[in-house]
Short mmCIF file of C-alpha atoms in Angstrom, two decimals:
data_model
loop_
_atom_site.label_atom_id
_atom_site.label_comp_id
_atom_site.label_asym_id
_atom_site.label_seq_id
_atom_site.Cartn_x
_atom_site.Cartn_y
_atom_site.Cartn_z
CA UNK A 1 0.00 0.00 0.00
CA UNK A 2 1.17 3.51 -0.73
CA UNK A 3 1.29 6.04 2.12
CA UNK A 4 -1.71 7.80 0.58
CA UNK A 5 -3.68 4.55 0.50
CA UNK A 6 -2.78 3.82 4.11
CA UNK A 7 -3.88 7.30 5.19
CA UNK A 8 -7.16 7.07 3.31
CA UNK A 9 -7.89 3.66 4.83
CA UNK A 10 -7.30 4.97 8.34
CA UNK A 11 -9.55 7.97 7.59
CA UNK A 12 -12.33 5.59 6.55
CA UNK A 13 -11.91 3.47 9.69
CA UNK A 14 -11.42 6.30 12.16
CA UNK A 15 -14.98 6.57 13.47
CA UNK A 16 -15.04 2.83 14.16
CA UNK A 17 -11.63 3.01 15.82
CA UNK A 18 -12.87 5.59 18.34
CA UNK A 19 -16.10 3.70 18.98
CA UNK A 20 -14.21 0.51 19.70
CA UNK A 21 -11.68 2.22 21.92
CA UNK A 22 -14.49 3.66 24.03
CA UNK A 23 -16.27 0.31 24.17
CA UNK A 24 -13.17 -1.46 25.47
CA UNK A 25 -12.45 1.24 28.05
CA UNK A 26 -16.02 1.10 29.32
CA UNK A 27 -15.61 -2.62 30.06
CA UNK A 28 -13.75 -2.27 33.34
CA UNK A 29 -11.26 -5.14 33.66
CA UNK A 30 -9.25 -5.15 36.87
CA UNK A 31 -6.66 -7.92 37.00
CA UNK A 32 -7.85 -11.27 38.38
CA UNK A 33 -11.54 -10.45 37.83
CA UNK A 34 -12.50 -13.53 35.82
CA UNK A 35 -16.01 -12.31 34.98
CA UNK A 36 -14.79 -8.95 33.66
CA UNK A 37 -12.08 -10.73 31.68
CA UNK A 38 -14.66 -13.03 30.09
CA UNK A 39 -16.74 -10.00 29.09
CA UNK A 40 -13.95 -8.25 27.21
CA UNK A 41 -12.80 -11.55 25.70
CA UNK A 42 -16.26 -12.04 24.18
CA UNK A 43 -16.13 -8.61 22.56
CA UNK A 44 -12.60 -9.12 21.22
CA UNK A 45 -13.55 -12.54 19.89
CA UNK A 46 -16.50 -11.07 18.01
CA UNK A 47 -14.27 -8.42 16.44
CA UNK A 48 -11.36 -10.67 15.49
CA UNK A 49 -13.26 -13.78 14.31
CA UNK A 50 -14.05 -12.41 10.82
CA UNK A 51 -10.30 -11.97 10.26
CA UNK A 52 -8.99 -15.11 11.94
CA UNK A 53 -8.60 -18.77 11.12
CA UNK A 54 -8.81 -19.48 14.85
CA UNK A 55 -9.67 -17.61 18.03
CA UNK A 56 -8.84 -19.77 21.02
CA UNK A 57 -9.94 -18.84 24.52
CA UNK A 58 -7.75 -20.13 27.35
CA UNK A 59 -9.75 -19.90 30.57
CA UNK A 60 -7.83 -19.77 33.86
CA UNK A 61 -8.55 -18.75 37.43
CA UNK A 62 -7.21 -15.30 36.52
CA UNK A 63 -9.57 -14.88 33.57
CA UNK A 64 -9.61 -15.50 29.83
CA UNK A 65 -6.57 -15.29 27.58
CA UNK A 66 -7.01 -15.19 23.79
CA UNK A 67 -4.76 -16.68 21.11
CA UNK A 68 -5.75 -15.45 17.65
CA UNK A 69 -4.37 -16.78 14.38
CA UNK A 70 -4.73 -14.42 11.42
CA UNK A 71 -3.47 -16.00 8.18
CA UNK A 72 -1.45 -14.03 5.66
CA UNK A 73 -1.05 -14.07 1.92
CA UNK A 74 2.76 -14.06 1.83
CA UNK A 75 5.37 -16.69 2.67
CA UNK A 76 6.87 -14.61 5.49
CA UNK A 77 6.83 -16.20 8.95
CA UNK A 78 4.19 -14.64 11.21
CA UNK A 79 4.80 -11.93 13.75
CA UNK A 80 3.49 -12.32 17.30
CA UNK A 81 1.51 -9.29 18.46
CA UNK A 82 1.49 -9.22 22.25
CA UNK A 83 -1.01 -7.37 24.43
CA UNK A 84 -3.17 -7.61 27.55
CA UNK A 85 -6.76 -6.86 28.46
CA UNK A 86 -6.45 -6.24 32.22
CA UNK A 87 -5.89 -2.88 33.88
CA UNK A 88 -4.78 -1.65 37.31
CA UNK A 89 -8.15 0.05 37.84
CA UNK A 90 -10.87 -1.27 40.13
CA UNK A 91 -14.53 -1.19 39.17
CA UNK A 92 -15.93 2.31 39.57
CA UNK A 93 -12.97 4.22 38.15
CA UNK A 94 -15.07 5.25 35.13
CA UNK A 95 -17.69 6.79 37.36
CA UNK A 96 -15.10 8.27 39.69
CA UNK A 97 -11.60 9.61 39.20
CA UNK A 98 -10.94 8.48 35.60
CA UNK A 99 -14.03 9.10 33.44
CA UNK A 100 -13.98 8.56 29.69
CA UNK A 101 -13.45 11.87 27.90
CA UNK A 102 -12.26 13.21 24.55
CA UNK A 103 -10.78 16.70 24.54
CA UNK A 104 -9.21 17.58 21.21
CA UNK A 105 -6.22 15.26 20.77
CA UNK A 106 -6.43 13.87 24.33
CA UNK A 107 -8.49 10.84 25.34
CA UNK A 108 -8.77 9.82 28.99
CA UNK A 109 -10.10 6.76 30.74
CA UNK A 110 -9.02 3.75 32.80
CA UNK A 111 -6.81 1.54 30.65
CA UNK A 112 -7.06 3.76 27.57
CA UNK A 113 -3.27 4.14 27.48
CA UNK A 114 -2.26 0.91 29.22
CA UNK A 115 -3.19 -0.76 27.00
CA UNK A 116 -6.60 -1.09 25.39
CA UNK A 117 -5.54 1.30 22.66
CA UNK A 118 -2.92 -1.27 21.63
CA UNK A 119 -5.64 -3.85 21.02
CA UNK A 120 -7.51 -1.36 18.82
CA UNK A 121 -4.35 -0.72 16.79
CA UNK A 122 -3.97 -4.43 16.04
CA UNK A 123 -7.60 -4.79 14.99
CA UNK A 124 -7.73 -1.65 12.84
CA UNK A 125 -4.59 -2.52 10.87
CA UNK A 126 -5.76 -6.08 10.18
CA UNK A 127 -9.19 -4.91 9.06
CA UNK A 128 -7.62 -2.43 6.65
CA UNK A 129 -5.55 -5.28 5.21
CA UNK A 130 -8.40 -7.79 5.13
CA UNK A 131 -8.44 -8.11 1.32
CA UNK A 132 -4.85 -7.05 0.65
CA UNK A 133 -1.50 -8.86 0.65
CA UNK A 134 -0.28 -9.04 4.22
CA UNK A 135 1.91 -10.92 6.60
CA UNK A 136 0.38 -13.54 8.90
CA UNK A 137 0.17 -12.69 12.58
CA UNK A 138 -0.51 -14.48 15.81
CA UNK A 139 -2.06 -12.36 18.54
CA UNK A 140 -1.88 -13.14 22.23
CA UNK A 141 -4.04 -11.10 24.57
CA UNK A 142 -3.55 -12.15 28.17
CA UNK A 143 -5.60 -11.05 31.15
CA UNK A 144 -3.06 -10.89 33.99
CA UNK A 145 -0.11 -8.83 32.73
CA UNK A 146 -0.52 -6.12 35.35
CA UNK A 147 0.04 -8.63 38.16
CA UNK A 148 3.05 -10.34 36.59
CA UNK A 149 1.30 -12.76 34.20
CA UNK A 150 1.12 -15.61 36.74
CA UNK A 151 -1.16 -17.80 34.59
CA UNK A 152 0.04 -16.76 31.15
CA UNK A 153 3.84 -16.82 31.15
CA UNK A 154 4.01 -20.32 29.67
CA UNK A 155 1.30 -19.40 27.15
CA UNK A 156 3.39 -16.42 26.03
CA UNK A 157 6.42 -18.65 25.47
CA UNK A 158 4.36 -21.29 23.65
CA UNK A 159 3.02 -18.61 21.30
CA UNK A 160 6.56 -18.10 19.98
CA UNK A 161 6.42 -21.30 17.94
CA UNK A 162 7.23 -20.49 14.32
CA UNK A 163 7.19 -16.67 14.61
CA UNK A 164 9.82 -14.40 13.11
CA UNK A 165 9.57 -11.76 15.81
CA UNK A 166 7.44 -10.17 18.51
CA UNK A 167 5.85 -6.73 18.78
CA UNK A 168 4.56 -5.58 22.16
CA UNK A 169 1.78 -3.00 22.31
CA UNK A 170 2.59 -1.37 25.61
CA UNK A 171 3.14 2.39 25.62
CA UNK A 172 6.32 3.79 24.04
CA UNK A 173 8.82 6.12 25.64
CA UNK A 174 7.33 9.62 26.12
CA UNK A 175 8.90 10.82 22.87
CA UNK A 176 7.39 7.89 20.95
CA UNK A 177 10.57 5.80 20.78
CA UNK A 178 10.14 2.05 20.92
CA UNK A 179 11.33 -0.02 23.86
CA UNK A 180 14.18 -2.31 22.87
CA UNK A 181 15.37 -4.06 26.01
CA UNK A 182 13.66 -3.98 29.39
CA UNK A 183 14.83 -4.27 32.97
CA UNK A 184 14.11 -7.54 34.72
CA UNK A 185 11.58 -7.40 37.54
CA UNK A 186 11.14 -9.78 40.46
CA UNK A 187 8.73 -9.40 43.35
CA UNK A 188 9.37 -11.62 46.34
CA UNK A 189 8.34 -12.05 49.94
CA UNK A 190 10.87 -12.61 52.71
CA UNK A 191 9.16 -14.68 55.42
CA UNK A 192 10.52 -15.24 58.93
CA UNK A 193 9.28 -17.63 61.60
CA UNK A 194 10.33 -17.06 65.18
CA UNK A 195 9.02 -18.28 68.54
CA UNK A 196 6.54 -16.42 70.72
CA UNK A 197 7.20 -15.75 74.39
CA UNK A 198 6.31 -13.25 77.10
CA UNK A 199 8.41 -10.19 76.41
CA UNK A 200 9.07 -9.54 80.12
CA UNK A 201 8.80 -12.85 81.99
CA UNK A 202 10.73 -15.16 79.65
CA UNK A 203 12.07 -13.27 76.63
CA UNK A 204 15.02 -15.67 76.46
CA UNK A 205 12.60 -18.42 75.36
CA UNK A 206 11.41 -16.37 72.40
CA UNK A 207 12.89 -15.75 68.98
CA UNK A 208 11.86 -12.40 67.58
CA UNK A 209 10.80 -12.76 63.97
CA UNK A 210 10.83 -8.97 63.60
CA UNK A 211 14.40 -8.62 64.84
CA UNK A 212 15.42 -11.42 62.49
CA UNK A 213 13.63 -9.76 59.60
CA UNK A 214 15.32 -6.41 60.25
CA UNK A 215 18.73 -8.06 60.25
CA UNK A 216 17.91 -10.06 57.12
CA UNK A 217 16.91 -6.87 55.31
CA UNK A 218 20.37 -5.50 56.09
CA UNK A 219 21.82 -8.64 54.52
CA UNK A 220 19.61 -8.09 51.46
CA UNK A 221 20.89 -4.53 51.24
CA UNK A 222 24.46 -5.82 51.26
CA UNK A 223 23.76 -8.37 48.52
CA UNK A 224 22.20 -5.69 46.33
CA UNK A 225 25.05 -3.26 47.00
CA UNK A 226 27.61 -5.90 46.01
CA UNK A 227 25.81 -6.58 42.71
CA UNK A 228 25.34 -2.86 42.06
CA UNK A 229 29.09 -2.30 42.14
CA UNK A 230 29.17 -3.45 38.51
CA UNK A 231 25.55 -3.10 37.28
CA UNK A 232 22.83 -1.06 39.00
CA UNK A 233 20.21 -3.11 40.84
CA UNK A 234 17.15 -1.36 42.25
CA UNK A 235 15.67 -2.71 45.47
CA UNK A 236 12.52 -1.46 47.18
CA UNK A 237 11.15 -2.90 50.41
CA UNK A 238 7.50 -2.15 49.76
CA UNK A 239 5.75 -3.64 52.79
CA UNK A 240 6.80 -4.89 56.22
CA UNK A 241 4.50 -6.71 58.63
CA UNK A 242 4.71 -8.78 61.78
CA UNK A 243 3.93 -9.05 65.46
CA UNK A 244 0.74 -8.43 67.40
CA UNK A 245 1.44 -6.91 70.83
CA UNK A 246 4.32 -5.07 72.47
CA UNK A 247 4.42 -7.59 75.36
CA UNK A 248 4.75 -10.64 73.07
CA UNK A 249 7.95 -11.67 71.31
CA UNK A 250 6.71 -11.87 67.67
CA UNK A 251 6.70 -15.29 66.06
CA UNK A 252 6.12 -14.16 62.44
CA UNK A 253 7.20 -11.30 60.20
CA UNK A 254 7.52 -10.69 56.48
CA UNK A 255 8.53 -8.09 53.92
CA UNK A 256 7.61 -7.74 50.26
CA UNK A 257 10.53 -6.66 48.11
CA UNK A 258 10.64 -5.39 44.54
CA UNK A 259 13.85 -5.82 42.53
CA UNK A 260 14.87 -4.46 39.12
CA UNK A 261 17.79 -5.77 37.08
CA UNK A 262 19.50 -4.39 33.99
CA UNK A 263 21.24 -7.62 33.03
CA UNK A 264 20.87 -11.37 33.52
CA UNK A 265 24.16 -11.75 35.39
CA UNK A 266 23.28 -9.47 38.29
CA UNK A 267 19.77 -10.93 38.30
CA UNK A 268 21.09 -14.48 38.80
CA UNK A 269 23.61 -13.35 41.41
CA UNK A 270 21.06 -11.53 43.57
CA UNK A 271 18.23 -14.05 43.27
CA UNK A 272 20.52 -17.00 43.98
CA UNK A 273 21.91 -15.24 47.06
CA UNK A 274 18.44 -14.39 48.36
CA UNK A 275 17.31 -17.99 47.90
CA UNK A 276 20.16 -19.12 50.19
CA UNK A 277 19.64 -16.75 53.13
CA UNK A 278 20.57 -18.37 56.45
CA UNK A 279 18.96 -17.49 59.80
CA UNK A 280 21.02 -15.25 62.03
CA UNK A 281 19.28 -16.35 65.24
CA UNK A 282 19.09 -19.89 66.48
CA UNK A 283 15.54 -21.14 66.16
CA UNK A 284 14.53 -18.73 63.40
CA UNK A 285 13.38 -19.94 59.99
CA UNK A 286 13.87 -17.76 56.88
CA UNK A 287 12.16 -18.35 53.52
CA UNK A 288 12.32 -16.43 50.25
CA UNK A 289 9.17 -16.81 48.17
CA UNK A 290 9.22 -15.50 44.58
CA UNK A 291 5.81 -14.00 43.78
CA UNK A 292 6.38 -12.87 40.20
CA UNK A 293 9.45 -12.71 38.00
CA UNK A 294 10.21 -11.40 34.53
CA UNK A 295 13.81 -11.87 33.37
CA UNK A 296 15.99 -9.03 32.16
CA UNK A 297 15.86 -8.49 28.40
CA UNK A 298 19.00 -6.98 26.93
CA UNK A 299 18.67 -5.84 23.32
CA UNK A 300 20.46 -7.98 20.75
CA UNK A 301 21.08 -8.04 17.02
CA UNK A 302 17.69 -9.59 16.23
CA UNK A 303 15.87 -6.83 18.11
CA UNK A 304 17.81 -4.17 16.22
CA UNK A 305 17.01 -5.85 12.89
CA UNK A 306 13.29 -5.87 13.69
CA UNK A 307 13.51 -2.20 14.71
CA UNK A 308 15.19 -1.45 11.38
CA UNK A 309 12.34 -3.20 9.55
CA UNK A 310 9.83 -1.08 11.44
CA UNK A 311 11.99 1.95 10.67
CA UNK A 312 11.79 1.31 6.94
CA UNK A 313 8.00 1.13 7.12
CA UNK A 314 7.95 4.32 9.21
CA UNK A 315 10.23 6.18 6.81
CA UNK A 316 7.92 5.41 3.90
CA UNK A 317 5.11 7.07 5.86
CA UNK A 318 7.16 10.10 6.82
CA UNK A 319 7.44 8.86 10.41
CA UNK A 320 10.55 8.10 12.45
CA UNK A 321 11.33 5.00 14.47
CA UNK A 322 14.00 4.87 17.15
CA UNK A 323 14.39 2.58 20.14
CA UNK A 324 16.16 2.31 23.47
CA UNK A 325 15.90 0.25 26.69
CA UNK A 326 13.16 0.82 29.26
CA UNK A 327 13.22 0.61 33.04
CA UNK A 328 9.82 -1.05 33.37
CA UNK A 329 9.14 -4.75 32.81
CA UNK A 330 6.40 -6.39 30.77
CA UNK A 331 5.55 -9.54 28.86
CA UNK A 332 8.14 -8.75 26.19
CA UNK A 333 10.77 -9.57 28.86
CA UNK A 334 9.60 -13.18 28.62
CA UNK A 335 10.37 -13.41 24.90
CA UNK A 336 13.15 -10.89 24.36
CA UNK A 337 15.21 -12.60 27.06
CA UNK A 338 15.05 -15.81 25.01
CA UNK A 339 16.77 -14.13 22.05
CA UNK A 340 13.62 -13.82 19.93
CA UNK A 341 13.62 -10.61 17.86
CA UNK A 342 11.42 -8.24 19.88
CA UNK A 343 10.41 -4.62 20.17
CA UNK A 344 7.85 -3.08 22.51
CA UNK A 345 6.09 0.25 22.82
CA UNK A 346 3.91 -0.01 19.70
CA UNK A 347 1.07 1.64 21.60
CA UNK A 348 0.33 5.36 21.15
CA UNK A 349 2.04 8.21 22.97
CA UNK A 350 0.32 9.60 26.03
CA UNK A 351 1.01 9.42 29.74
CA UNK A 352 -0.25 8.85 33.25
CA UNK A 353 -0.22 5.05 33.17
CA UNK A 354 -1.57 3.68 36.48
CA UNK A 355 -2.55 7.21 37.55
CA UNK A 356 -5.68 9.37 37.38
CA UNK A 357 -3.97 11.38 34.63
CA UNK A 358 -3.95 8.38 32.25
CA UNK A 359 -4.43 9.57 28.67
CA UNK A 360 -3.39 9.02 25.06
CA UNK A 361 -2.94 11.25 22.04
CA UNK A 362 -5.26 10.53 19.12
CA UNK A 363 -2.69 11.80 16.63
CA UNK A 364 -0.26 9.14 17.87
CA UNK A 365 -2.94 6.45 17.82
CA UNK A 366 -3.50 7.21 14.17
CA UNK A 367 0.24 7.07 13.43
CA UNK A 368 0.56 3.67 15.09
CA UNK A 369 -2.34 2.23 13.07
CA UNK A 370 -0.74 3.53 9.88
CA UNK A 371 2.64 2.12 10.87
CA UNK A 372 1.35 -1.35 11.74
CA UNK A 373 -0.67 -1.43 8.52
CA UNK A 374 2.41 -0.51 6.49
CA UNK A 375 4.61 -3.00 8.34
CA UNK A 376 2.25 -5.95 7.83
CA UNK A 377 1.74 -5.03 4.18
CA UNK A 378 5.50 -5.06 3.44
#
């Protein structure tokens, strides 16, 4: 398709694009709400079925994931388009702090930026190319990305079978640059068991879980500092809990810790060390429980080649396409870390993800639809 043809096709589809974006945003889909997930999955299935050879629903306790096969008319291996249908917003956000609104170029609403707009981009481009030569795609829409993809990580990896590369539809960098490489992210809970006793009458018979936890957190700090001497590791102790009364030696305490890694080496070093923590006090028990983990994805040659392919499509449209690593983690960590050619950030520009200021720019949404259309038509 010529740039003029792509632009005209997006013009013709624009009203439908906005209608569908609003419809998806108005289906509130907090993570782990299986009923809400089933509702949006039904709508997406209805929209994608006319284009697909298969729409497969994978129902889990977290909700409904979708795997969509859209055949192509060329011999090129398919691309995997990766997105999610869940949001960080609870029910009621639409009627409360984050109502749907359109003000010039700015659209607001819960999940409009992260990342229901990405799903609309996929659909619009494929509909424009319905009767035209195009590359085959596989689409995976999972329903638990915002909580670490606990039920879909293996599904994401399985979806890689036979694909030439992966495009993630999370938001780009603020300037519109793609995300090529992402920090690894692990969330874990440090659990300590002690032994209760009267804090005044027989404290020597107790083992304070809180004291043990405090000392273990200092050990964690030392492990992170050692790894950070060569590559920065971010560590945040997000919650601490334990104990019940001031006159009782506490028998349980825990802390939830968030870790971010730039490279796989520091990631392995820190996580291995935390898995081997030894009690400092006799009688204490220390456990490290990994809650969610996405490995560090460092950009490689395949990622750069895919970015160059996107760049050629962008150049033909008068757009630009650059890429650089991102601090945040997402499902593209799961595939990029395996060496599969991957880029992320194919969603529109905007801002305020996870905040009441969440919004996207319609001009950028249009550009991304044009770019995906041009890329799949190459």
